[in-house]
Amino acid sequence: CNLAFCTEHVGIHLVSSGSGEHVMIALPSSVPSTSQTSETYEIPVCPHHGEPLKFYCGACDVTVCGDCTAMGGHQGHKPVKYVKDLVADKKTRVDEKVDRLEKEVVDKLERTLVSVDKVSTQLTQRAGEIRTEIKEAGERTKEMVDAHVGQMIQEVDDMEETRH
């Protein structure tokens, strides 16, 4: 009857509709699921032959049924593949690409972390140098202030002595 059911409801369909002689075909996990028990999904069928669209014609970039590949407008076209094989091939390629991209991202993040660590170390080192420069400038400033204070006190002492 070209309907798709989840595992839980396929048995109900076989018993309640008198279709116990139907052959059930497992669908790939990419078929949408539903939480509502009354919904079903139609398996796509060929508009010309009424057969399930199980093949993919690479020359025409369409899904086709077995009759189309044998006697329809697609006989002799290459490549004609099972849709499930094509999906598996695509999934493998996508998985490989995802793995490669994950590795690239991880490598880039690791290089970035090394760079950040290097910059952090340089900043810490430079902060230490700046602290030292500030302390040295402070010491020089203290020496100049002390010298100036001493000079001013000496001037006051000199003025006081000249008055006596």
Coordinates of C-alpha atoms in Angstrom, one line a residue:
C1 CA 0.0 0.0 0.0
N2 CA 3.1 2.2 -0.1
L3 CA 2.7 3.6 3.4
A4 CA 5.4 4.0 5.9
F5 CA 4.9 3.2 9.6
C6 CA 7.1 3.3 12.7
T7 CA 8.0 -0.1 14.2
E8 CA 5.4 0.3 16.9
H9 CA 2.5 0.8 14.5
V10 CA 3.4 -1.5 11.6
G11 CA 1.8 -4.4 13.4
I12 CA -1.4 -2.5 14.0
H13 CA -1.6 -1.8 10.2
L14 CA -1.0 -5.4 9.3
V15 CA -3.8 -6.7 11.7
S16 CA -6.4 -4.0 11.3
S17 CA -6.3 -3.5 7.5
G18 CA -6.2 -7.1 6.5
S19 CA -2.9 -6.5 4.9
G20 CA -1.0 -9.3 6.6
E21 CA 0.5 -10.5 3.3
H22 CA 2.2 -7.2 2.7
V23 CA 6.0 -7.2 2.5
M24 CA 7.5 -4.7 4.8
I25 CA 10.6 -2.8 3.8
A26 CA 12.9 -1.1 6.4
L27 CA 13.4 2.5 5.5
P28 CA 16.5 4.5 6.3
S29 CA 16.6 6.4 9.5
S30 CA 16.4 9.7 7.5
V31 CA 12.6 9.2 7.0
P32 CA 10.8 11.8 9.2
S33 CA 9.3 10.5 12.4
T34 CA 6.2 11.6 14.2
S35 CA 4.8 11.5 17.6
Q36 CA 1.2 11.3 16.4
T37 CA 0.0 7.7 15.8
S38 CA -2.5 8.6 13.1
E39 CA 0.1 10.1 10.6
T40 CA 1.8 8.0 7.9
Y41 CA 4.2 8.9 5.1
E42 CA 3.8 7.8 1.5
I43 CA 6.8 6.2 -0.1
P44 CA 7.4 8.1 -3.4
V45 CA 6.3 6.1 -6.4
C46 CA 6.9 6.6 -10.1
P47 CA 4.2 8.6 -11.8
H48 CA 4.5 6.5 -14.9
H49 CA 4.7 2.9 -13.5
G50 CA 3.4 3.2 -9.9
E51 CA 6.5 1.5 -8.6
P52 CA 8.7 2.7 -5.7
L53 CA 11.4 5.1 -6.7
K54 CA 14.4 3.0 -5.5
F55 CA 17.0 4.1 -8.1
Y56 CA 18.8 7.3 -8.9
C57 CA 19.6 8.2 -12.6
G58 CA 22.8 10.3 -12.4
A59 CA 22.5 11.2 -16.1
C60 CA 19.1 12.9 -15.5
D61 CA 19.6 13.7 -11.8
V62 CA 16.2 12.2 -10.8
T63 CA 14.9 9.2 -8.8
V64 CA 13.4 6.4 -10.9
C65 CA 11.7 3.0 -10.5
G66 CA 13.0 -0.3 -11.7
D67 CA 10.8 -0.2 -14.8
C68 CA 12.2 3.2 -15.8
T69 CA 15.7 1.8 -15.6
A70 CA 14.8 -1.4 -17.6
M71 CA 12.4 -0.1 -20.3
G72 CA 11.7 3.6 -19.7
G73 CA 13.7 6.5 -20.8
H74 CA 16.6 5.7 -18.5
Q75 CA 17.8 2.4 -19.9
G76 CA 21.5 2.5 -20.5
H77 CA 22.0 5.6 -18.5
K78 CA 25.1 5.6 -16.2
P79 CA 25.3 5.7 -13.3
V80 CA 22.0 4.3 -12.1
K81 CA 22.3 3.5 -8.4
Y82 CA 20.1 2.3 -5.6
V83 CA 18.9 5.4 -3.7
K84 CA 19.9 3.7 -0.4
D85 CA 23.4 3.1 -1.7
L86 CA 23.6 6.7 -3.0
V87 CA 22.5 8.0 0.5
A88 CA 25.1 5.7 2.2
D89 CA 27.8 7.0 -0.2
K90 CA 26.8 10.7 0.5
K91 CA 26.7 10.0 4.2
T92 CA 30.2 8.5 4.1
R93 CA 31.5 11.5 2.2
V94 CA 29.7 14.0 4.6
D95 CA 31.1 12.1 7.6
E96 CA 34.6 12.2 6.1
K97 CA 34.3 16.0 5.4
V98 CA 33.0 16.6 8.9
D99 CA 35.9 14.6 10.4
R100 CA 38.4 16.6 8.2
L101 CA 36.8 19.9 9.2
E102 CA 36.8 19.0 12.9
K103 CA 40.5 18.2 12.6
E104 CA 41.2 21.5 10.8
V105 CA 39.2 23.4 13.5
V106 CA 41.0 21.6 16.3
D107 CA 44.4 22.3 14.7
K108 CA 43.6 25.9 14.2
L109 CA 42.3 26.3 17.8
E110 CA 45.5 24.6 19.1
R111 CA 47.7 27.0 17.1
T112 CA 45.6 29.9 18.4
L113 CA 46.0 28.7 22.0
V114 CA 49.8 28.5 21.5
S115 CA 49.8 32.0 20.1
V116 CA 47.6 33.3 23.0
D117 CA 49.9 31.7 25.5
K118 CA 52.9 33.3 23.8
V119 CA 51.3 36.7 23.9
S120 CA 50.2 36.3 27.5
T121 CA 53.8 35.4 28.5
Q122 CA 55.1 38.4 26.6
L123 CA 52.5 40.7 28.3
T124 CA 53.5 39.3 31.7
Q125 CA 57.1 39.8 31.0
R126 CA 56.5 43.4 29.7
A127 CA 54.4 44.2 32.8
G128 CA 57.3 43.2 35.0
E129 CA 59.7 45.4 33.0
I130 CA 57.2 48.3 33.3
R131 CA 57.0 47.8 37.1
T132 CA 60.8 47.9 37.3
E133 CA 60.9 51.1 35.2
I134 CA 58.2 52.7 37.4
K135 CA 60.2 51.8 40.6
E136 CA 63.4 53.2 39.1
A137 CA 61.6 56.4 38.0
G138 CA 60.1 56.7 41.5
E139 CA 63.6 56.3 43.1
R140 CA 65.0 58.9 40.8
T141 CA 62.1 61.2 41.6
K142 CA 62.6 60.6 45.4
E143 CA 66.3 61.4 45.0
M144 CA 65.5 64.6 43.2
V145 CA 62.9 65.6 45.7
D146 CA 65.2 64.8 48.6
A147 CA 68.0 66.8 46.9
H148 CA 65.6 69.8 46.4
V149 CA 64.3 69.5 50.0
G150 CA 67.9 69.4 51.2
Q151 CA 68.7 72.4 49.1
M152 CA 65.7 74.4 50.4
I153 CA 66.6 73.5 54.0
Q154 CA 70.2 74.6 53.4
E155 CA 68.9 77.9 52.0
V156 CA 66.8 78.5 55.1
D157 CA 69.7 77.5 57.3
D158 CA 72.0 79.9 55.4
M159 CA 69.4 82.8 55.7
E160 CA 69.1 82.1 59.4
E161 CA 72.9 82.3 59.9
T162 CA 73.3 85.5 58.0
R163 CA 70.8 87.2 60.3
H164 CA 72.8 86.4 63.4

